[in-house]
Amino acid sequence: MDTQSYFPVPPGVGMEENFLSLDDILLSHERLPIRTECTFPRLGFLEKSSDTQDIPEVGKHITVKVLRMYLSCLKCKIHSLLGEFLHIKLFLLSSIQTFIARFRRTMDSSQNAYNEDTSAFVERLDCLEKALFRSGQSGLNGFQSWEKGQASQLTASSLVLNYRKRKITDVQP
């Protein structure tokens, strides 16, 4: 029990920094084969080996992703891994806190950098953070143009236009 299954990640530049990319945090999992007991409609795209629209009942194996850290817990008794299980929970907690801190920093920087040069900040981000930053910037630009009155006219949706009020004679016999 004196060896750990992972090594804690020390902070990088600041306390909020961490070398794990957001993709690594979100995608640290493996696949396990399972059997389905009922049909899952319109979820066939999740199974790469099939061309059907639905996942069929029991017929064949499909794969489901499970966090790597939990695979050893699935194969043995939890009492023998209680110390390791607690370390895994601490690792997950630090990963979640890192993700939240980096998400907040990226969104805050994208929302508070209107008409400023952000190239130095953006070049340090990974691909997911860059996409998140661009999304925040486009939302900010749209809001700023709406505030200045440069946005297009608001129009009612088709559901509202097609909605007809019921008359009292239609309701009563």
PDB file of C-alpha atoms in Angstrom, residues 46-163:
ATOM      1  CA  LEU A  46     -22.356   5.557 -30.232  1.00  0.00           C
ATOM      2  CA  GLU A  47     -21.430   2.059 -31.366  1.00  0.00           C
ATOM      3  CA  LYS A  48     -18.742   2.441 -34.010  1.00  0.00           C
ATOM      4  CA  SER A  49     -18.941  -1.153 -35.294  1.00  0.00           C
ATOM      5  CA  SER A  50     -22.626  -0.982 -36.278  1.00  0.00           C
ATOM      6  CA  ASP A  51     -24.466   0.861 -39.027  1.00  0.00           C
ATOM      7  CA  THR A  52     -27.921   0.611 -37.430  1.00  0.00           C
ATOM      8  CA  GLN A  53     -29.769   3.533 -35.928  1.00  0.00           C
ATOM      9  CA  ASP A  54     -30.588   1.672 -32.682  1.00  0.00           C
ATOM     10  CA  ILE A  55     -28.455  -0.349 -30.276  1.00  0.00           C
ATOM     11  CA  PRO A  56     -30.059  -3.831 -30.392  1.00  0.00           C
ATOM     12  CA  GLU A  57     -31.161  -5.931 -27.427  1.00  0.00           C
ATOM     13  CA  VAL A  58     -28.629  -8.463 -25.970  1.00  0.00           C
ATOM     14  CA  GLY A  59     -27.396  -9.530 -29.427  1.00  0.00           C
ATOM     15  CA  LYS A  60     -23.760  -8.475 -29.193  1.00  0.00           C
ATOM     16  CA  HIS A  61     -21.191  -6.682 -27.085  1.00  0.00           C
ATOM     17  CA  ILE A  62     -20.828  -2.942 -27.131  1.00  0.00           C
ATOM     18  CA  THR A  63     -18.136  -0.940 -25.385  1.00  0.00           C
ATOM     19  CA  VAL A  64     -18.626   1.553 -22.593  1.00  0.00           C
ATOM     20  CA  LYS A  65     -15.990   3.904 -21.261  1.00  0.00           C
ATOM     21  CA  VAL A  66     -14.953   3.740 -17.596  1.00  0.00           C
ATOM     22  CA  LEU A  67     -12.313   5.819 -15.826  1.00  0.00           C
ATOM     23  CA  ARG A  68      -8.973   4.028 -15.744  1.00  0.00           C
ATOM     24  CA  MET A  69      -8.638   4.564 -12.023  1.00  0.00           C
ATOM     25  CA  TYR A  70     -11.758   2.501 -11.287  1.00  0.00           C
ATOM     26  CA  LEU A  71     -10.737  -0.556 -13.310  1.00  0.00           C
ATOM     27  CA  SER A  72      -8.704  -2.040 -10.463  1.00  0.00           C
ATOM     28  CA  CYS A  73     -11.637  -1.464  -8.091  1.00  0.00           C
ATOM     29  CA  LEU A  74     -13.894  -3.491 -10.392  1.00  0.00           C
ATOM     30  CA  LYS A  75     -11.625  -6.538 -10.174  1.00  0.00           C
ATOM     31  CA  CYS A  76     -11.001  -6.848  -6.429  1.00  0.00           C
ATOM     32  CA  LYS A  77     -12.494  -6.130  -3.025  1.00  0.00           C
ATOM     33  CA  ILE A  78     -12.939  -2.503  -2.052  1.00  0.00           C
ATOM     34  CA  HIS A  79     -11.654  -3.153   1.487  1.00  0.00           C
ATOM     35  CA  SER A  80      -8.241  -4.142   0.161  1.00  0.00           C
ATOM     36  CA  LEU A  81      -8.080  -0.944  -1.907  1.00  0.00           C
ATOM     37  CA  LEU A  82      -9.618   1.489   0.568  1.00  0.00           C
ATOM     38  CA  GLY A  83      -6.452   3.570   0.855  1.00  0.00           C
ATOM     39  CA  GLU A  84      -6.025   3.620  -2.906  1.00  0.00           C
ATOM     40  CA  PHE A  85      -9.710   4.439  -3.366  1.00  0.00           C
ATOM     41  CA  LEU A  86      -9.280   7.517  -1.191  1.00  0.00           C
ATOM     42  CA  HIS A  87      -6.224   8.555  -3.234  1.00  0.00           C
ATOM     43  CA  ILE A  88      -8.294   8.176  -6.400  1.00  0.00           C
ATOM     44  CA  LYS A  89     -10.985  10.414  -4.942  1.00  0.00           C
ATOM     45  CA  LEU A  90      -8.366  13.032  -4.098  1.00  0.00           C
ATOM     46  CA  PHE A  91      -6.959  12.791  -7.631  1.00  0.00           C
ATOM     47  CA  LEU A  92     -10.439  13.230  -9.112  1.00  0.00           C
ATOM     48  CA  LEU A  93     -11.062  16.177  -6.808  1.00  0.00           C
ATOM     49  CA  SER A  94      -7.852  17.892  -7.906  1.00  0.00           C
ATOM     50  CA  SER A  95      -8.688  17.190 -11.577  1.00  0.00           C
ATOM     51  CA  ILE A  96     -12.156  18.674 -11.177  1.00  0.00           C
ATOM     52  CA  GLN A  97     -10.803  21.713  -9.348  1.00  0.00           C
ATOM     53  CA  THR A  98      -8.178  22.204 -12.064  1.00  0.00           C
ATOM     54  CA  PHE A  99     -10.830  21.940 -14.774  1.00  0.00           C
ATOM     55  CA  ILE A 100     -13.114  24.439 -12.996  1.00  0.00           C
ATOM     56  CA  ALA A 101     -10.272  26.910 -12.416  1.00  0.00           C
ATOM     57  CA  ARG A 102      -9.051  26.747 -16.014  1.00  0.00           C
ATOM     58  CA  PHE A 103     -12.596  26.944 -17.403  1.00  0.00           C
ATOM     59  CA  ARG A 104     -13.356  30.018 -15.288  1.00  0.00           C
ATOM     60  CA  ARG A 105     -10.057  31.689 -16.191  1.00  0.00           C
ATOM     61  CA  THR A 106     -10.562  31.067 -19.912  1.00  0.00           C
ATOM     62  CA  MET A 107     -14.162  32.299 -19.921  1.00  0.00           C
ATOM     63  CA  ASP A 108     -13.310  35.303 -17.731  1.00  0.00           C
ATOM     64  CA  SER A 109     -10.466  36.266 -20.053  1.00  0.00           C
ATOM     65  CA  SER A 110     -12.678  35.912 -23.124  1.00  0.00           C
ATOM     66  CA  GLN A 111     -15.470  38.017 -21.625  1.00  0.00           C
ATOM     67  CA  ASN A 112     -13.233  40.797 -20.284  1.00  0.00           C
ATOM     68  CA  ALA A 113     -10.975  41.277 -23.295  1.00  0.00           C
ATOM     69  CA  TYR A 114     -13.085  43.374 -25.676  1.00  0.00           C
ATOM     70  CA  ASN A 115     -10.998  45.126 -28.390  1.00  0.00           C
ATOM     71  CA  GLU A 116      -7.729  44.003 -26.776  1.00  0.00           C
ATOM     72  CA  ASP A 117      -4.827  41.960 -28.113  1.00  0.00           C
ATOM     73  CA  THR A 118      -5.237  38.450 -26.699  1.00  0.00           C
ATOM     74  CA  SER A 119      -2.735  36.633 -28.916  1.00  0.00           C
ATOM     75  CA  ALA A 120      -0.182  36.179 -26.119  1.00  0.00           C
ATOM     76  CA  PHE A 121      -2.828  34.642 -23.863  1.00  0.00           C
ATOM     77  CA  VAL A 122      -4.399  32.454 -26.561  1.00  0.00           C
ATOM     78  CA  GLU A 123      -1.143  30.881 -27.747  1.00  0.00           C
ATOM     79  CA  ARG A 124      -0.643  29.279 -24.309  1.00  0.00           C
ATOM     80  CA  LEU A 125      -4.035  27.524 -24.437  1.00  0.00           C
ATOM     81  CA  ASP A 126      -4.678  24.022 -25.733  1.00  0.00           C
ATOM     82  CA  CYS A 127      -7.185  23.271 -28.525  1.00  0.00           C
ATOM     83  CA  LEU A 128     -10.252  22.887 -26.295  1.00  0.00           C
ATOM     84  CA  GLU A 129      -9.454  26.073 -24.386  1.00  0.00           C
ATOM     85  CA  LYS A 130      -8.927  27.967 -27.655  1.00  0.00           C
ATOM     86  CA  ALA A 131     -12.337  26.836 -28.903  1.00  0.00           C
ATOM     87  CA  LEU A 132     -13.864  27.854 -25.574  1.00  0.00           C
ATOM     88  CA  PHE A 133     -12.133  31.236 -25.762  1.00  0.00           C
ATOM     89  CA  ARG A 134     -13.377  31.815 -29.332  1.00  0.00           C
ATOM     90  CA  SER A 135     -16.901  30.888 -28.279  1.00  0.00           C
ATOM     91  CA  GLY A 136     -16.767  33.371 -25.400  1.00  0.00           C
ATOM     92  CA  GLN A 137     -15.361  36.081 -27.675  1.00  0.00           C
ATOM     93  CA  SER A 138     -18.087  35.572 -30.295  1.00  0.00           C
ATOM     94  CA  GLY A 139     -20.744  35.761 -27.575  1.00  0.00           C
ATOM     95  CA  LEU A 140     -19.182  38.956 -26.227  1.00  0.00           C
ATOM     96  CA  ASN A 141     -18.992  40.505 -29.711  1.00  0.00           C
ATOM     97  CA  GLY A 142     -22.629  39.607 -30.380  1.00  0.00           C
ATOM     98  CA  PHE A 143     -23.701  41.131 -27.077  1.00  0.00           C
ATOM     99  CA  GLN A 144     -21.697  44.306 -27.706  1.00  0.00           C
ATOM    100  CA  SER A 145     -23.216  44.728 -31.178  1.00  0.00           C
ATOM    101  CA  TRP A 146     -26.697  44.150 -29.719  1.00  0.00           C
ATOM    102  CA  GLU A 147     -26.036  46.799 -27.047  1.00  0.00           C
ATOM    103  CA  LYS A 148     -25.004  49.301 -29.724  1.00  0.00           C
ATOM    104  CA  GLY A 149     -28.103  48.542 -31.792  1.00  0.00           C
ATOM    105  CA  GLN A 150     -26.118  46.975 -34.625  1.00  0.00           C
ATOM    106  CA  ALA A 151     -27.743  43.566 -34.318  1.00  0.00           C
ATOM    107  CA  SER A 152     -30.466  42.454 -36.689  1.00  0.00           C
ATOM    108  CA  GLN A 153     -34.120  42.917 -35.841  1.00  0.00           C
ATOM    109  CA  LEU A 154     -35.639  40.419 -33.461  1.00  0.00           C
ATOM    110  CA  THR A 155     -38.279  38.240 -35.065  1.00  0.00           C
ATOM    111  CA  ALA A 156     -40.880  35.969 -33.556  1.00  0.00           C
ATOM    112  CA  SER A 157     -40.323  32.254 -33.901  1.00  0.00           C
ATOM    113  CA  SER A 158     -42.498  30.185 -36.198  1.00  0.00           C
ATOM    114  CA  LEU A 159     -44.185  28.521 -33.208  1.00  0.00           C
ATOM    115  CA  VAL A 160     -45.374  31.869 -31.914  1.00  0.00           C
ATOM    116  CA  LEU A 161     -46.557  32.971 -35.348  1.00  0.00           C
ATOM    117  CA  ASN A 162     -48.556  29.764 -35.855  1.00  0.00           C
ATOM    118  CA  TYR A 163     -50.102  29.832 -32.388  1.00  0.00           C
TER     119      TYR A 163
END
